[in-house]
Amino acid sequence: MGKQKLLIDFDNTIIDTNKAFCEVYNLLYHFHPEFKKADYTKIINYNFSCQCPLVNNPLELFEEELFFDVCEFINDNTYEVLKELNQKYKIIIVSIGTPENISHKAIWLKENLPFVEDYILIKNSNCTMDKSIVNMEGGIIIDDMPSNLQTSNADTKILFGKIYPWNTGWKGKHCRDWSEVGRRLL
C-alpha cells in the first residue's frame, strides 16, 4: 500500500500570499498620485481592497511574474516540515488560478519544493473557491479556505493559518502554522 495523500493548498498555506501581494502592489503602484503603502499585516479581505485600493482586478497581480519573484514561504520552517512530511505522505499541491498564475506556480514549486512531484493546478478564471473536482478520498487536505475544505471529500480536513474574516466559523481541525501541522501529522 502506498503513502496516504496529503493535499496542500498553495496561497496563504505554503507561501505568504498577503505579503507578496502587498509587496507587488507597492512596487507597481508607488508612483500613482493616490498611492498609500500597503501593509500585509492589515489585510482583512480576500480581494486585498482594504490595503490595495488601486487594483481593479486582483487576479492581474497574481499573474505577474514579479509576484513569484517576491513570494516567500509562509513560515520560517515551511520547507523543512514539508520535506519531513514528504517522507511519510504523498504530497500533492492543489491550487486554483488563471492559466498565467498556475503556470508561474508550477515553476515556483519546481524550483522551491523539488521533492514534491505532484501538483493539481485548477484553471478557474473566476477563482471560485471549490476544489471538489479533485478526488481526495482517503487523504488529508490542508487549506486556508473553509469553502475548499467543506466541498472536499478528504477524510481529514485542516484549516491552515491565521484567522481572517474569510475563514472564521470553521469548526474542524485548525493549525496556525507549519510547526502545528508537523506536530499533528508526524
Tab-separated table of C-alpha atoms in Angstrom:
chain	number	residue	atom	x	y	z
A	1	MET	CA	0.000	0.000	0.000
A	2	GLY	CA	1.281	3.485	-0.901
A	3	LYS	CA	1.571	6.543	1.239
A	4	GLN	CA	-1.535	8.428	2.326
A	5	LYS	CA	-2.268	11.507	0.170
A	6	LEU	CA	-1.581	14.880	1.765
A	7	LEU	CA	-3.191	17.557	-0.405
A	8	ILE	CA	-1.915	21.049	0.322
A	9	ASP	CA	-3.092	24.426	-0.909
A	10	PHE	CA	-0.527	26.940	-2.204
A	11	ASP	CA	-1.697	30.507	-1.465
A	12	ASN	CA	-1.566	31.506	2.221
A	13	THR	CA	-0.712	27.910	3.062
A	14	ILE	CA	2.712	27.323	1.512
A	15	ILE	CA	3.509	30.923	0.601
A	16	ASP	CA	2.614	34.188	2.300
A	17	THR	CA	0.266	35.446	-0.399
A	18	ASN	CA	-0.812	38.507	1.559
A	19	LYS	CA	2.770	39.696	1.946
A	20	ALA	CA	3.704	39.032	-1.686
A	21	PHE	CA	0.560	40.740	-3.000
A	22	CYS	CA	1.221	43.876	-0.951
A	23	GLU	CA	4.893	43.942	-1.972
A	24	VAL	CA	3.976	43.737	-5.660
A	25	TYR	CA	1.297	46.392	-5.187
A	26	ASN	CA	3.812	48.703	-3.501
A	27	LEU	CA	6.312	48.187	-6.327
A	28	LEU	CA	3.839	48.657	-9.179
A	29	TYR	CA	1.702	51.487	-7.810
A	30	HIS	CA	4.117	53.615	-5.781
A	31	PHE	CA	4.155	56.377	-8.443
A	32	HIS	CA	0.364	56.695	-8.518
A	33	PRO	CA	-0.774	60.046	-7.015
A	34	GLU	CA	-3.276	58.310	-4.697
A	35	PHE	CA	-0.840	55.614	-3.567
A	36	LYS	CA	-0.614	54.659	0.097
A	37	LYS	CA	1.781	51.889	1.059
A	38	ALA	CA	0.017	48.568	1.607
A	39	ASP	CA	0.641	46.727	4.874
A	40	TYR	CA	0.115	42.968	4.582
A	41	THR	CA	-0.412	42.654	8.349
A	42	LYS	CA	-3.621	44.670	7.987
A	43	ILE	CA	-5.313	42.565	5.285
A	44	ILE	CA	-8.937	41.888	6.241
A	45	ASN	CA	-10.480	40.850	2.918
A	46	TYR	CA	-9.562	38.273	0.317
A	47	ASN	CA	-9.552	40.740	-2.593
A	48	PHE	CA	-6.970	42.976	-0.817
A	49	SER	CA	-9.013	46.131	-1.442
A	50	CYS	CA	-8.558	47.223	2.172
A	51	GLN	CA	-4.821	47.744	1.580
A	52	CYS	CA	-4.527	47.813	-2.220
A	53	PRO	CA	-7.414	50.025	-3.375
A	54	LEU	CA	-5.837	50.987	-6.699
A	55	VAL	CA	-6.030	47.424	-8.039
A	56	ASN	CA	-9.124	46.958	-10.203
A	57	ASN	CA	-8.625	43.233	-10.767
A	58	PRO	CA	-6.591	41.359	-8.122
A	59	LEU	CA	-6.146	38.413	-10.498
A	60	GLU	CA	-3.817	40.566	-12.578
A	61	LEU	CA	-1.311	40.903	-9.741
A	62	PHE	CA	-1.455	37.141	-9.154
A	63	GLU	CA	-0.491	36.689	-12.814
A	64	GLU	CA	2.602	38.898	-12.518
A	65	GLU	CA	5.915	37.059	-12.674
A	66	LEU	CA	7.065	39.635	-10.105
A	67	PHE	CA	4.594	38.101	-7.615
A	68	PHE	CA	6.520	34.832	-7.752
A	69	ASP	CA	9.860	36.634	-7.561
A	70	VAL	CA	8.955	38.175	-4.191
A	71	CYS	CA	6.849	35.426	-2.616
A	72	GLU	CA	8.268	33.594	0.385
A	73	PHE	CA	7.333	30.558	2.435
A	74	ILE	CA	4.603	31.432	4.914
A	75	ASN	CA	6.609	30.231	7.945
A	76	ASP	CA	10.348	30.005	8.553
A	77	ASN	CA	10.134	26.219	8.786
A	78	THR	CA	7.666	25.529	5.945
A	79	TYR	CA	10.274	23.892	3.704
A	80	GLU	CA	11.675	21.689	6.466
A	81	VAL	CA	8.264	20.485	7.683
A	82	LEU	CA	7.096	19.766	4.122
A	83	LYS	CA	10.293	17.819	3.429
A	84	GLU	CA	9.726	15.749	6.568
A	85	LEU	CA	6.036	15.217	5.733
A	86	ASN	CA	7.094	14.051	2.275
A	87	GLN	CA	8.809	11.055	3.887
A	88	LYS	CA	5.517	9.876	5.402
A	89	TYR	CA	2.883	11.161	2.933
A	90	LYS	CA	2.395	11.558	-0.804
A	91	ILE	CA	2.272	15.350	-1.034
A	92	ILE	CA	0.117	16.817	-3.774
A	93	ILE	CA	-0.176	20.588	-4.181
A	94	VAL	CA	-3.722	21.592	-5.163
A	95	SER	CA	-4.275	25.188	-6.213
A	96	ILE	CA	-6.714	27.300	-8.208
A	97	GLY	CA	-5.765	30.121	-10.553
A	98	THR	CA	-5.780	31.614	-14.007
A	99	PRO	CA	-3.609	29.954	-16.687
A	100	GLU	CA	-0.881	32.589	-16.216
A	101	ASN	CA	-0.969	32.239	-12.427
A	102	ILE	CA	-0.816	28.452	-12.348
A	103	SER	CA	1.993	28.333	-14.910
A	104	HIS	CA	4.080	30.565	-12.606
A	105	LYS	CA	3.074	28.420	-9.606
A	106	ALA	CA	4.323	25.274	-11.342
A	107	ILE	CA	7.716	26.871	-11.994
A	108	TRP	CA	7.948	28.212	-8.432
A	109	LEU	CA	7.083	24.808	-6.978
A	110	LYS	CA	9.650	23.021	-9.145
A	111	GLU	CA	12.371	25.464	-8.058
A	112	ASN	CA	11.458	25.786	-4.360
A	113	LEU	CA	9.983	22.385	-3.441
A	114	PRO	CA	11.879	19.991	-5.749
A	115	PHE	CA	10.933	16.931	-3.666
A	116	VAL	CA	7.205	17.493	-4.352
A	117	GLU	CA	6.462	15.800	-7.649
A	118	ASP	CA	2.690	16.109	-7.942
A	119	TYR	CA	0.553	19.204	-8.490
A	120	ILE	CA	-3.081	19.607	-9.398
A	121	LEU	CA	-3.405	23.130	-10.718
A	122	ILE	CA	-7.005	24.017	-11.450
A	123	LYS	CA	-7.800	26.622	-14.101
A	124	ASN	CA	-10.644	28.762	-12.919
A	125	SER	CA	-10.708	32.263	-14.308
A	126	ASN	CA	-13.390	33.296	-11.809
A	127	CYS	CA	-11.415	31.808	-8.896
A	128	THR	CA	-14.415	30.157	-7.300
A	129	MET	CA	-13.025	28.595	-4.127
A	130	ASP	CA	-14.031	24.997	-4.681
A	131	LYS	CA	-11.685	22.052	-5.213
A	132	SER	CA	-14.414	19.399	-5.279
A	133	ILE	CA	-13.323	18.427	-8.794
A	134	VAL	CA	-10.339	16.674	-7.147
A	135	ASN	CA	-10.903	13.235	-5.602
A	136	MET	CA	-9.299	13.482	-2.157
A	137	GLU	CA	-10.929	10.376	-0.706
A	138	GLY	CA	-8.687	8.709	1.870
A	139	GLY	CA	-6.475	11.782	2.076
A	140	ILE	CA	-5.805	14.816	4.214
A	141	ILE	CA	-6.375	18.354	2.922
A	142	ILE	CA	-4.715	21.454	4.347
A	143	ASP	CA	-6.149	24.749	3.089
A	144	ASP	CA	-6.764	28.288	4.338
A	145	MET	CA	-10.241	28.496	2.744
A	146	PRO	CA	-13.143	26.805	4.550
A	147	SER	CA	-15.067	26.506	1.251
A	148	ASN	CA	-12.295	24.286	-0.139
A	149	LEU	CA	-12.441	22.135	2.979
A	150	GLN	CA	-16.245	21.937	3.036
A	151	THR	CA	-16.506	20.790	-0.591
A	152	SER	CA	-13.654	18.280	-0.345
A	153	ASN	CA	-14.228	14.558	0.122
A	154	ALA	CA	-10.933	14.182	2.043
A	155	ASP	CA	-11.101	12.107	5.218
A	156	THR	CA	-9.262	14.738	7.267
A	157	LYS	CA	-9.651	18.486	6.749
A	158	ILE	CA	-7.340	21.024	8.364
A	159	LEU	CA	-7.797	24.781	8.172
A	160	PHE	CA	-4.392	26.455	7.929
A	161	GLY	CA	-3.124	29.793	9.154
A	162	LYS	CA	-4.266	32.853	10.960
A	163	ILE	CA	-7.934	33.596	11.415
A	164	TYR	CA	-9.229	36.189	8.961
A	165	PRO	CA	-12.774	37.378	8.231
A	166	TRP	CA	-12.923	34.978	5.250
A	167	ASN	CA	-12.091	31.871	7.263
A	168	THR	CA	-13.915	32.390	10.552
A	169	GLY	CA	-16.552	29.919	11.624
A	170	TRP	CA	-14.598	26.769	10.753
A	171	LYS	CA	-15.423	24.202	13.452
A	172	GLY	CA	-12.971	21.480	12.382
A	173	LYS	CA	-9.261	20.947	12.880
A	174	HIS	CA	-7.056	24.034	12.644
A	175	CYS	CA	-3.283	24.512	12.530
A	176	ARG	CA	-1.958	28.063	12.713
A	177	ASP	CA	1.488	27.292	11.270
A	178	TRP	CA	3.683	24.501	9.920
A	179	SER	CA	5.034	23.637	13.370
A	180	GLU	CA	1.476	22.713	14.421
A	181	VAL	CA	0.972	20.740	11.213
A	182	GLY	CA	4.185	18.831	11.908
A	183	ARG	CA	3.127	18.024	15.477
A	184	ARG	CA	-0.284	16.833	14.288
A	185	LEU	CA	0.810	14.739	11.294
A	186	LEU	CA	4.296	13.450	12.082
